[in-house]
mmCIF file of C-alpha atoms and ligand atoms in Angstrom:
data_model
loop_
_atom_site.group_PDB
_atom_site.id
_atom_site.type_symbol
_atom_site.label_atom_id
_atom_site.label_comp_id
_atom_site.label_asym_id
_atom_site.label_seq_id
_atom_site.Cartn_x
_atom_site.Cartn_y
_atom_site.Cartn_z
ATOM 1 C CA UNK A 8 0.000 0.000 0.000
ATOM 2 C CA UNK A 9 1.326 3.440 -0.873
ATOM 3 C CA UNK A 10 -1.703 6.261 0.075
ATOM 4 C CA UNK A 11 -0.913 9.373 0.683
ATOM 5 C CA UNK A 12 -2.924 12.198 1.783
ATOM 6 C CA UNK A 13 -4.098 14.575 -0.054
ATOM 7 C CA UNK A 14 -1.848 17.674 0.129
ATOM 8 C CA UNK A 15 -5.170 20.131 1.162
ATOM 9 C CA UNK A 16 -5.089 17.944 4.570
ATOM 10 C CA UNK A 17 -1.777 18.356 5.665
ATOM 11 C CA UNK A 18 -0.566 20.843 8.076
ATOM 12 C CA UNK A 19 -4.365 22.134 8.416
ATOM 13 C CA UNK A 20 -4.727 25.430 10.184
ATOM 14 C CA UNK A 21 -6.364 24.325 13.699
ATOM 15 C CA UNK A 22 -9.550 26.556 14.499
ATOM 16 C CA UNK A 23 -8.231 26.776 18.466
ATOM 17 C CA UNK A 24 -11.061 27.966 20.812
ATOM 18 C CA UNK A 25 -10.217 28.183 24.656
ATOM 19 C CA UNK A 26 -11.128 24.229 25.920
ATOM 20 C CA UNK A 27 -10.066 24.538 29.585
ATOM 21 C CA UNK A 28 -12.978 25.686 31.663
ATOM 22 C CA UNK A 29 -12.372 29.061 33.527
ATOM 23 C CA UNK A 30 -14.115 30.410 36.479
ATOM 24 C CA UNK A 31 -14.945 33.134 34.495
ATOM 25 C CA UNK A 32 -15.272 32.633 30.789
ATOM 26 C CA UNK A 33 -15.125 35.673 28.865
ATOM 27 C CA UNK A 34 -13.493 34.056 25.761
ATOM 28 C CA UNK A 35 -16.237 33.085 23.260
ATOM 29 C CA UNK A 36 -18.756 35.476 22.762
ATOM 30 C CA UNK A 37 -21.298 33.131 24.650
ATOM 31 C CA UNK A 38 -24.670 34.640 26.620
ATOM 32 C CA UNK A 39 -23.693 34.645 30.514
ATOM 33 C CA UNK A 40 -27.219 34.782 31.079
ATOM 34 C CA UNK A 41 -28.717 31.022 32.305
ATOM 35 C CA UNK A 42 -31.994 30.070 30.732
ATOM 36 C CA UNK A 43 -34.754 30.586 33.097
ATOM 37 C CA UNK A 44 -36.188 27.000 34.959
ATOM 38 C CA UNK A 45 -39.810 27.199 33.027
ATOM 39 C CA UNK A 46 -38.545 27.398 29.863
ATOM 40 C CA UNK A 47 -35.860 24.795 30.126
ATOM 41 C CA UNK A 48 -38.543 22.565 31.370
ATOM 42 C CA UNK A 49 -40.641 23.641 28.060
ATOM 43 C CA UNK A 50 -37.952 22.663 25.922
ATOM 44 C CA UNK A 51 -37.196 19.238 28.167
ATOM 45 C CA UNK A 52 -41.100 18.642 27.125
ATOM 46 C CA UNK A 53 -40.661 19.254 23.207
ATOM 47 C CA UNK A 54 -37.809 17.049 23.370
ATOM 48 C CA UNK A 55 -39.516 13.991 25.496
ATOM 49 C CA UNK A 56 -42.289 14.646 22.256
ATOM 50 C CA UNK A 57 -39.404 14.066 19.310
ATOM 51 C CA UNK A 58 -39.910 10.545 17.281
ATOM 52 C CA UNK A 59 -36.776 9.378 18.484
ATOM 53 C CA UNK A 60 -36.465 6.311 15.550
ATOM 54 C CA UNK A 61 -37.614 8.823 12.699
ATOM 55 C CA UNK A 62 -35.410 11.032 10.931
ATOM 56 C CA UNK A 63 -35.718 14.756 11.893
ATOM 57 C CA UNK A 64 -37.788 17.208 9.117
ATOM 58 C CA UNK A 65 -35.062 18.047 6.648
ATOM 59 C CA UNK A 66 -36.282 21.492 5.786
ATOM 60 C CA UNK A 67 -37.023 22.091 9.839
ATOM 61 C CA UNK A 68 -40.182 23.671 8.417
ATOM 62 C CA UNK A 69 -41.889 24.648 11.995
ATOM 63 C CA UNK A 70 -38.479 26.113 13.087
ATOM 64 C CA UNK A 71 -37.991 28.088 10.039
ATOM 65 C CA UNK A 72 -41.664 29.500 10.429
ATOM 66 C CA UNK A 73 -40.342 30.873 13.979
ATOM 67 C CA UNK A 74 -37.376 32.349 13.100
ATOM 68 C CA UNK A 75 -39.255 33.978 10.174
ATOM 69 C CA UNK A 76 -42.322 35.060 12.518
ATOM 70 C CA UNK A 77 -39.284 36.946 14.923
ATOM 71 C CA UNK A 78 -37.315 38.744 11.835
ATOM 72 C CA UNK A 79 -40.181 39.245 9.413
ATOM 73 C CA UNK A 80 -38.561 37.295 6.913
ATOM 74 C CA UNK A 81 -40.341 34.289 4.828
ATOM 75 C CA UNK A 82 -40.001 30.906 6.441
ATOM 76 C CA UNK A 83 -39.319 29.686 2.683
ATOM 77 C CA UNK A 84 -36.171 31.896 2.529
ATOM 78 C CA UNK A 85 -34.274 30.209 5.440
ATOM 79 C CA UNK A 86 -32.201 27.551 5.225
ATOM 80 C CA UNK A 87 -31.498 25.949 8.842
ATOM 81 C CA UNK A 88 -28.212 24.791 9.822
ATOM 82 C CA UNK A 89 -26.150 22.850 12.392
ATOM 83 C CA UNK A 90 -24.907 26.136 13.872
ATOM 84 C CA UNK A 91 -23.995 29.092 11.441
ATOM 85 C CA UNK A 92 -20.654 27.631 11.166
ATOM 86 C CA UNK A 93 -22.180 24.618 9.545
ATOM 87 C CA UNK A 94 -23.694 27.033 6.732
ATOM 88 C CA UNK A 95 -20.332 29.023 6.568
ATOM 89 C CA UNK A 96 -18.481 25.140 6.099
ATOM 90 C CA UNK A 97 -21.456 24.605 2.930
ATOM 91 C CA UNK A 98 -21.168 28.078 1.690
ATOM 92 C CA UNK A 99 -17.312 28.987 0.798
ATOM 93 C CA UNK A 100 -16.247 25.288 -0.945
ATOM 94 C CA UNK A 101 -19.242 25.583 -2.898
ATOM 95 C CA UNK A 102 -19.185 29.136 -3.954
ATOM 96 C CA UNK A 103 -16.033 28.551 -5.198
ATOM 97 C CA UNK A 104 -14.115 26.848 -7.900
ATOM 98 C CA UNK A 105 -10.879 26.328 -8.187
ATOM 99 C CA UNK A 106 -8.364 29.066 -8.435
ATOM 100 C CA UNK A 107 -11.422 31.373 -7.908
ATOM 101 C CA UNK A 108 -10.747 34.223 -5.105
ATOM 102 C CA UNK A 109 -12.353 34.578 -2.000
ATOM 103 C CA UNK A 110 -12.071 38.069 -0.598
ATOM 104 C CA UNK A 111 -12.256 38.876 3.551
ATOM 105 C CA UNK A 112 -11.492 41.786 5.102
ATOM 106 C CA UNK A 113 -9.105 41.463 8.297
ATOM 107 C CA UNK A 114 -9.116 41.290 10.885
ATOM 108 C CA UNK A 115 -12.437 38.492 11.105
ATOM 109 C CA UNK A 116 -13.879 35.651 11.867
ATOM 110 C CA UNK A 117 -10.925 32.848 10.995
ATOM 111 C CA UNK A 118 -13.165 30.410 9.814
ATOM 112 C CA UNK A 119 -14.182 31.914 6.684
ATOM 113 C CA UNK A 120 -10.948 31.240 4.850
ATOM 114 C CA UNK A 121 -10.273 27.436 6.114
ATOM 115 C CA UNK A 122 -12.336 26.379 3.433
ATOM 116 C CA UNK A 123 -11.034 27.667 0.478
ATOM 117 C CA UNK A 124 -8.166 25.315 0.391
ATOM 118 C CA UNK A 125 -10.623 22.221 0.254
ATOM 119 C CA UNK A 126 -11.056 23.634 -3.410
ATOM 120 C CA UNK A 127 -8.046 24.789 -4.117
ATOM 121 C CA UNK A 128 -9.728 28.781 -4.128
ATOM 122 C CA UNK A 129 -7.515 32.040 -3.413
ATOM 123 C CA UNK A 130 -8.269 33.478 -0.423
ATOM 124 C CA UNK A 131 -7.592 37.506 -0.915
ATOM 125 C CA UNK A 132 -7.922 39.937 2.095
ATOM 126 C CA UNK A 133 -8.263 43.804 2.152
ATOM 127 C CA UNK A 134 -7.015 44.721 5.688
ATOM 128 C CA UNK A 135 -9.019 47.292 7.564
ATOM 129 C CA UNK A 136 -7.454 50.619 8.611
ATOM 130 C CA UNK A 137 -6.731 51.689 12.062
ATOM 131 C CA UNK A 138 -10.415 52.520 13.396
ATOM 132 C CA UNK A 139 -11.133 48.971 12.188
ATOM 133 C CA UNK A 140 -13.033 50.667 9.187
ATOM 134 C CA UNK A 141 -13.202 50.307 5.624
ATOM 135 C CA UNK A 142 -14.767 51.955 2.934
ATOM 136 C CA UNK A 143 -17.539 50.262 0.182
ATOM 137 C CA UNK A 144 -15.233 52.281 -2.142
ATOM 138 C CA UNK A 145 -12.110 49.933 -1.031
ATOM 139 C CA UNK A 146 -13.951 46.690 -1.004
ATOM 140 C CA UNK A 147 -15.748 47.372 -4.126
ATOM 141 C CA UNK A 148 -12.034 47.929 -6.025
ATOM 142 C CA UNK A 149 -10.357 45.293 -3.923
ATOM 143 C CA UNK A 150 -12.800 42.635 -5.837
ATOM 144 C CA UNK A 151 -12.652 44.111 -8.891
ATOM 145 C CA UNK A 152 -9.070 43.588 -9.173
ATOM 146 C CA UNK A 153 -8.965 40.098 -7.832
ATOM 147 C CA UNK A 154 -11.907 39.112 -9.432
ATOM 148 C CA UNK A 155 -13.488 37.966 -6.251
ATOM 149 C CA UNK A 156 -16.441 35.230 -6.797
ATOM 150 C CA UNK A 157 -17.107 35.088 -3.130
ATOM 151 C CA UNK A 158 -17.169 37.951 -0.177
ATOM 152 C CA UNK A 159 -17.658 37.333 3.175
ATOM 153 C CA UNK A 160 -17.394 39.035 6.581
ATOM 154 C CA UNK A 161 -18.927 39.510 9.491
ATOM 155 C CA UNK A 162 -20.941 42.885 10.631
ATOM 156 C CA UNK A 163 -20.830 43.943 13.253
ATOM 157 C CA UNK A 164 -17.512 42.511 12.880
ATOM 158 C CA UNK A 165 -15.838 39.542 15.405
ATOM 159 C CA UNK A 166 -13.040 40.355 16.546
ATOM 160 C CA UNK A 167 -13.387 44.671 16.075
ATOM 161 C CA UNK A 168 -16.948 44.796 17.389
ATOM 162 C CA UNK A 169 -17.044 47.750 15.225
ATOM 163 C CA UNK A 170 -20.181 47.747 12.710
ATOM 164 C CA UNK A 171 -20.280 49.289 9.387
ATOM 165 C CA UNK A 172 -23.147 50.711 7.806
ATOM 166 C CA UNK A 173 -26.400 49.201 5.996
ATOM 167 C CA UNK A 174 -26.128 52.069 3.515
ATOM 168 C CA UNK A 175 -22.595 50.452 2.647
ATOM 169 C CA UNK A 176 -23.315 47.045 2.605
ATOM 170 C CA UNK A 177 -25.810 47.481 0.261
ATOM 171 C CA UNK A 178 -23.497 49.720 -2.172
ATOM 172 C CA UNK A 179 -21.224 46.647 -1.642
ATOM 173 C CA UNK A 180 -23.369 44.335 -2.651
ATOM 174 C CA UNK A 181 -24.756 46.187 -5.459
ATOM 175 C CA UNK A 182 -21.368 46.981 -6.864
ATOM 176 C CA UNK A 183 -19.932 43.896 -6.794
ATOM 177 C CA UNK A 184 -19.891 40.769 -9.241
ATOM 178 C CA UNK A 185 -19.559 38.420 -6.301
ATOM 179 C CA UNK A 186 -21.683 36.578 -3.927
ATOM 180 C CA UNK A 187 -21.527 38.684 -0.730
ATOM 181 C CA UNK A 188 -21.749 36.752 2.740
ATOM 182 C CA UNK A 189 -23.027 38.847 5.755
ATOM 183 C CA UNK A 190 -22.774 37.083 8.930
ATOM 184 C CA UNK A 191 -24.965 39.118 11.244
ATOM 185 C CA UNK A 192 -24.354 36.816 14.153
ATOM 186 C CA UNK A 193 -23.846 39.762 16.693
ATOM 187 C CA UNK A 194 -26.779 42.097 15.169
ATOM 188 C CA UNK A 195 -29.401 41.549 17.786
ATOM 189 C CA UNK A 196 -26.526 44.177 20.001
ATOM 190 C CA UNK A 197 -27.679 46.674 17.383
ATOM 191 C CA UNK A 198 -28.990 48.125 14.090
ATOM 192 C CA UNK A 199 -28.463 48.018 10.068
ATOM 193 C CA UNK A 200 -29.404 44.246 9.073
ATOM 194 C CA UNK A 201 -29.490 43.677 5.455
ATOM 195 C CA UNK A 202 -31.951 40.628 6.269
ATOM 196 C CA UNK A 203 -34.625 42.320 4.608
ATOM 197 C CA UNK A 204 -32.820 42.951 1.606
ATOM 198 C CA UNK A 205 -32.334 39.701 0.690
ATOM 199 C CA UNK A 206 -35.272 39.437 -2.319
ATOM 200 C CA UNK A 207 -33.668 42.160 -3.744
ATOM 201 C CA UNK A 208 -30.157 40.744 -4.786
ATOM 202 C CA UNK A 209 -29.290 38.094 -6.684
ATOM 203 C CA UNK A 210 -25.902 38.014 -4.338
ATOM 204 C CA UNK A 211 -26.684 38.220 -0.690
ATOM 205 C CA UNK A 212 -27.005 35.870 1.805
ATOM 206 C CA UNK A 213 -27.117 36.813 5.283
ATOM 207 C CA UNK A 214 -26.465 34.355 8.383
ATOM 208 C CA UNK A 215 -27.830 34.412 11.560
ATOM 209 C CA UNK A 216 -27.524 32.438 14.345
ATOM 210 C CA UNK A 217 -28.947 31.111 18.139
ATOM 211 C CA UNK A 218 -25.413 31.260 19.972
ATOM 212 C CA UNK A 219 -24.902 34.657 20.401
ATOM 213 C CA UNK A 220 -27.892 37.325 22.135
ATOM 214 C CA UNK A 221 -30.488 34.227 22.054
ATOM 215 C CA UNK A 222 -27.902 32.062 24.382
ATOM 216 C CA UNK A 223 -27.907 28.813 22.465
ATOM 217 C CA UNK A 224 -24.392 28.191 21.901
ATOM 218 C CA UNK A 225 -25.036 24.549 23.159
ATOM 219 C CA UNK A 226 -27.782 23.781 20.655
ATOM 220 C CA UNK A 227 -26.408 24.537 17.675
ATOM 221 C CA UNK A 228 -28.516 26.534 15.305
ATOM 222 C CA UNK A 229 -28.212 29.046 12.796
ATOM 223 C CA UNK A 230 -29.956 29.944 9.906
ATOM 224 C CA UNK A 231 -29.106 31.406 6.552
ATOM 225 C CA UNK A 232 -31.437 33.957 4.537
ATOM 226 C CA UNK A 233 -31.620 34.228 0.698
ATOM 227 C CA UNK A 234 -34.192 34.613 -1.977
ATOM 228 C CA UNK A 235 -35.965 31.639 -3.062
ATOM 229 C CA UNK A 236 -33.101 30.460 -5.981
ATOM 230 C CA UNK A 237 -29.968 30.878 -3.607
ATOM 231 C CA UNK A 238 -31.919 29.174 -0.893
ATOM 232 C CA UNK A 239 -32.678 26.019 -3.541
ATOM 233 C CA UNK A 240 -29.339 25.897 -3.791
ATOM 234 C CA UNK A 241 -27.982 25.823 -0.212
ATOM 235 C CA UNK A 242 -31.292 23.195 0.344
ATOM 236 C CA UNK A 243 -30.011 20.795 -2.093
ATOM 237 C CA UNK A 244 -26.211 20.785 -0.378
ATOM 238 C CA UNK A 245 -26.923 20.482 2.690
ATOM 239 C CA UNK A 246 -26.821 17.070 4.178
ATOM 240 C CA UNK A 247 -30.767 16.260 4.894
ATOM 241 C CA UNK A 248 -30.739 15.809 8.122
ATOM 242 C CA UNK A 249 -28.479 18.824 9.561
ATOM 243 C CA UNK A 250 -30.598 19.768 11.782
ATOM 244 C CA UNK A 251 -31.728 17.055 14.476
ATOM 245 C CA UNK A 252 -34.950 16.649 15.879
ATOM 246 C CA UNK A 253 -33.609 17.762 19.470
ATOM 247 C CA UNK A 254 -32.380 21.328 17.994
ATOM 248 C CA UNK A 255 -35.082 21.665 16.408
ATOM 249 C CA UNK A 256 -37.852 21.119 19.038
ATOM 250 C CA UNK A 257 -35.194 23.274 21.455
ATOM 251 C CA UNK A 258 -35.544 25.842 18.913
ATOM 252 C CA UNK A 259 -39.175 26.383 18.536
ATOM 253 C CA UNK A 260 -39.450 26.872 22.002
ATOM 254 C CA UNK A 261 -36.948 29.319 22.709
ATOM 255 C CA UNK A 262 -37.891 31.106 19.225
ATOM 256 C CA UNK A 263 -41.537 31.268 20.185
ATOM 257 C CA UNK A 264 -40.520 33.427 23.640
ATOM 258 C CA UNK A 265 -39.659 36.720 21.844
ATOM 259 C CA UNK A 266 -40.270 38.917 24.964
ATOM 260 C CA UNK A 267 -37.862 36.895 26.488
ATOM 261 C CA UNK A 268 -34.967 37.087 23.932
ATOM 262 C CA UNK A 269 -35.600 40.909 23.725
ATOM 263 C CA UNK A 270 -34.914 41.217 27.849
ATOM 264 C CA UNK A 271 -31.965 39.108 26.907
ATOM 265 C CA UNK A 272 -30.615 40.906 24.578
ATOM 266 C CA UNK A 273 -31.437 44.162 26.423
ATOM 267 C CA UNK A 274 -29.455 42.494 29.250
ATOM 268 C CA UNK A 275 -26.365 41.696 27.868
ATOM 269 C CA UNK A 276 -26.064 45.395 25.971
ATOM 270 C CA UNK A 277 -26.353 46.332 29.531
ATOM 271 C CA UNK A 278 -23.400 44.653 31.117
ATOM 272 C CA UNK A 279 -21.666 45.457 27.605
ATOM 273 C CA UNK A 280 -21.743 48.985 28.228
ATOM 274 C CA UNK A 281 -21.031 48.909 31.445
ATOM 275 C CA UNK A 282 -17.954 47.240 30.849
ATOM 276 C CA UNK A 283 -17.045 49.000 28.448
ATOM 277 C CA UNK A 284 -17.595 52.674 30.573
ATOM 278 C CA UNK A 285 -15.203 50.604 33.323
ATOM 279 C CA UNK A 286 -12.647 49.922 30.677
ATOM 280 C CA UNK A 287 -12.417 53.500 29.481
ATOM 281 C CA UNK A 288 -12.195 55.024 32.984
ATOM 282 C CA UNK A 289 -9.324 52.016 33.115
ATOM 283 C CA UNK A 290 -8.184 53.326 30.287
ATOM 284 C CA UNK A 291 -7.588 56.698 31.241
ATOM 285 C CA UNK A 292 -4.945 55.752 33.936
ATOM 286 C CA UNK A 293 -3.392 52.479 32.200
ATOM 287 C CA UNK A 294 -0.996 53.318 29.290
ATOM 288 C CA UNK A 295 -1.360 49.501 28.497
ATOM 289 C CA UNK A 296 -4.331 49.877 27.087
ATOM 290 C CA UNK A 297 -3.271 51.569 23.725
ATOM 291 C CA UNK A 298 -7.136 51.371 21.796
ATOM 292 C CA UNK A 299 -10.904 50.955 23.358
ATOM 293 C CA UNK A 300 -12.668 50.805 20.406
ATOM 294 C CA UNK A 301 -16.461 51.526 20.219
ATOM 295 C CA UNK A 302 -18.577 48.103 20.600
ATOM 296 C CA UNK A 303 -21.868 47.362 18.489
ATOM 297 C CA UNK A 304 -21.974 44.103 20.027
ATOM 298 C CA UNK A 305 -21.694 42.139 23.150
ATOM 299 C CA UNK A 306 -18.038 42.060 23.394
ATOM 300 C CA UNK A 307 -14.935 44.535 23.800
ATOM 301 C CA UNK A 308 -11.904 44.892 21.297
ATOM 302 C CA UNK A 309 -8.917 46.328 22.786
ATOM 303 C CA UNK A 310 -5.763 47.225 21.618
ATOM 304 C CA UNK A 311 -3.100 46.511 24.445
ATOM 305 C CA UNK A 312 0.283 46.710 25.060
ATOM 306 C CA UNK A 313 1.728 43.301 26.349
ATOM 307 C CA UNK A 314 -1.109 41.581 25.115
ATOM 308 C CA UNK A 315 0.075 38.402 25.852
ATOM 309 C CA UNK A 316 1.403 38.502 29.304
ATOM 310 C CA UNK A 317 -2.397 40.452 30.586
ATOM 311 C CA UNK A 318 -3.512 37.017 28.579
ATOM 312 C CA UNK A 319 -1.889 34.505 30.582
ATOM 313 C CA UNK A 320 -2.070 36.561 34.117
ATOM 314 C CA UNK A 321 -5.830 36.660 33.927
ATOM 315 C CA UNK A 322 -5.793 32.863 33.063
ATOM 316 C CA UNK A 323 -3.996 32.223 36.313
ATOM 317 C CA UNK A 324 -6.537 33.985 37.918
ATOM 318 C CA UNK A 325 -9.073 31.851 37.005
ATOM 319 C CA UNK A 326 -10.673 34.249 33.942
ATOM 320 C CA UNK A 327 -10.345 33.459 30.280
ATOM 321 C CA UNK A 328 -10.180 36.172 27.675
ATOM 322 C CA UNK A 329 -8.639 35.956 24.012
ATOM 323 C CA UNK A 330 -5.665 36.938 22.728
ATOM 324 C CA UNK A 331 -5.354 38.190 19.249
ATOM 325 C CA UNK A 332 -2.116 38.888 18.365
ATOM 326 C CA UNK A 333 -1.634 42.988 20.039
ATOM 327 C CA UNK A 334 -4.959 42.772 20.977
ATOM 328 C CA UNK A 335 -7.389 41.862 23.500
ATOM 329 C CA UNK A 336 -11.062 40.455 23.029
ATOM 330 C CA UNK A 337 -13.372 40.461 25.841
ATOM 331 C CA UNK A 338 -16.989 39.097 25.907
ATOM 332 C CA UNK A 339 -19.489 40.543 28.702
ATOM 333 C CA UNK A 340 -20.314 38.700 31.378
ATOM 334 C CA UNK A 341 -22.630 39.019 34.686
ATOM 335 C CA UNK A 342 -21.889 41.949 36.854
ATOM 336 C CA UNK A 343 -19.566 40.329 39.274
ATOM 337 C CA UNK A 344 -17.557 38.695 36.110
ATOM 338 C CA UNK A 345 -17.274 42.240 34.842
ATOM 339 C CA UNK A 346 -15.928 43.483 38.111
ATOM 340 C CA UNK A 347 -13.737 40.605 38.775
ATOM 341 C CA UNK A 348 -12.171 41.293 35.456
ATOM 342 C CA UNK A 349 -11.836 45.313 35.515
ATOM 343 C CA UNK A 350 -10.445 44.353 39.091
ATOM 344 C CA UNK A 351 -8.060 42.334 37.805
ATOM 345 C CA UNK A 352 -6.729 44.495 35.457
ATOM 346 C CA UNK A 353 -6.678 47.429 37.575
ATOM 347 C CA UNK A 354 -3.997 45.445 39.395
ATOM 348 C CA UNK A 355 -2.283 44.009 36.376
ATOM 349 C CA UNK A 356 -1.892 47.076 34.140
ATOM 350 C CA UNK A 357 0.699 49.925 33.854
HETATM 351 C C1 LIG B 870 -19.932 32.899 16.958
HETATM 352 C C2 LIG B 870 -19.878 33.201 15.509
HETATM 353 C C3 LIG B 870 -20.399 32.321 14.567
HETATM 354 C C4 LIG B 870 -20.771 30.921 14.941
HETATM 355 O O1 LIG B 870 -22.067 30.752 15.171
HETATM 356 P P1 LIG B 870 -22.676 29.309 15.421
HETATM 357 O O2 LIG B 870 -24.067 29.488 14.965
HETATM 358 O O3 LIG B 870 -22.536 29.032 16.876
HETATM 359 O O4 LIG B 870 -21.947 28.314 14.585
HETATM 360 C C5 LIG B 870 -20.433 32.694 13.244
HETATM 361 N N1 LIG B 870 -19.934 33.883 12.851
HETATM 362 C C6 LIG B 870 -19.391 34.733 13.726
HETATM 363 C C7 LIG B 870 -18.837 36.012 13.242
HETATM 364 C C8 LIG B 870 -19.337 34.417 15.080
HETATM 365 O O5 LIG B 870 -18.740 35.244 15.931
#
């Protein structure tokens, strides 16, 4: 026997989330808020109804209808997934040929690229200025000139927090002769979704998911939007049964409690600026921190001098952050997780 592997799976790029628990975990964007006891029993009761021996609905046609009903968008433009990184994982292989050019703009989400090499696709990336901002103007040329097929990013962006402007997007998408990817996953924190824009273009799809403001990171859920021929598409290469029957009956609860989500998300913008009023005020005596920028979502960007060793002195102290090469991202917690943090780097900071 002489196999070898194929040259696309060696020396993969490891996505590398924190795995260690923390006492305070700060490091993934998650909801600190715990689901209240009635409606985890509701969804323990959907779940003791699922067919367990049948195969789950493969268009997850109730939980589409409630996700629609919430963002006024048509059930039969959303395309359920196993998380939005599951859509993200369908999206950029397919999208893309070979030798065709993906374009990002950096810094963002990591996971965007790691596809393109399953199809032997360009990845191209535009790198944002200073204030974390770009213009329409920039990405629009950027494209042209590496003839882009695929554009994705994140708004408001993860890591920057910083958001950039429906008005753009939309010249973006417009301009451009590529299919543009905007993965709202943070825009419950704020406004200027393009969701409703999607039976206008013939490029635009828009992702959304559970894990963020709605505080199902465990369940796994995320949907994308798209008019009706995109939406085919993504239907047909999916694998059937992405969604399971658990997620799904989880889902419809938690979808169907929209006064609840809203005090959620009201919640966590809350503690966000809170935290973020502390870590100017820390700001203000700390040379360390170099950058605060502004936050549209429910985490903190933070340009800091020795980055690395605030990193690894908070871990020892029991709370988990992330590190991004210069700079610091920090997701909002509870009130005493807020203050335990700001604490500690009131103590740790020059
Ligand atoms: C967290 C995050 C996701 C992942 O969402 P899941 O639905 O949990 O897979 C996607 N995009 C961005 C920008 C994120 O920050």
């Amino acid at each position: 026997m002489s196999y070898e592997l194929p040259d696309k799976l060696r020396n993969l790029p490891k996505y590398d989330p924190v795995t260690e628990i923390y006492r305070v975990r700060l490091d993934a964007n998650e909801s600190f808020l715990e689901m209240p006891e009635d409606i985890k029993k509701e969804i323990l009761e959907a779940i003791s109804k699922v067919e367990f021996n049948r195969y789950p609905d493969p268009n997850a046609t109730e939980l589409c209808k409630k996700f629609g009903e919430l963002f006024d968008v048509k059930p039969e433009l959303l395309t359920a997934g196993n998380g939005s990184d599951e859509l993200i994982s369908i999206i950029v292989p397919n999208f893309l040929g070979e030798g065709d050019c993906m374009l990002t703009i950096l810094p963002d989400f990591s996971m965007y690229t790691f596809y393109t090499r399953m199809v032997g696709a360009r990845a191209e990336a535009l790198n944002k200025d200073e204030n974390m901002k770009i213009t329409p103007e920039q990405i629009i040329e950027k494209a042209d000139q590496c003839n882009a097929k695929l554009l994705v990013f994140s708004n408001p962006c993860n890591p920057t927090a910083v958001i950039m402007s429906r008005e753009d997007i939309l010249k973006v998408v417009e301009a451009v002769d590529a299919m543009v990817v905007v993965d709202e996953a943070y825009m419950e924190f704020t406004e200027g979704s393009v969701l409703n824009e999607i039976e206008n273009y013939e490029n635009l799809i828009v992702l959304k998911t559970c894990s963020k403001a709605f505080g199902m990171a465990a369940v796994r859920l995320g949907f994308a939007a798209a008019n009706a021929r995109i939406t085919n598409i993504l239907k047909t290469l999916k694998a059937p049964y992405n969604v399971n029957s658990m997620t799904q009956a989880a889902g419809c609860v938690i979808l169907s409690h929209k006064e609840y989500l809203e005090s959620c998300t009201a919640r966590i913008k809350e503690s966000v600026q809170s935290l973020y009023q502390d870590m100017k005020a820390l700001a203000e005596k700390k040379k360390d921190i170099q950058r605060l920028y502004p936050t549209a979502t429910n985490f903190l960007y933070i340009k800091m001098e020795r980055s690395g060793e605030i990193f690894e002195a908070l871990k020892k102290e029991g709370i988990s952050i992330r590190n991004m090469n210069g700079y610091l991202r920090i997701s909002a917690g509870s009130r005493e997780e807020n203050q335990e943090l700001v604490q500690a780097l009131d103590r740790l900071l020059q």
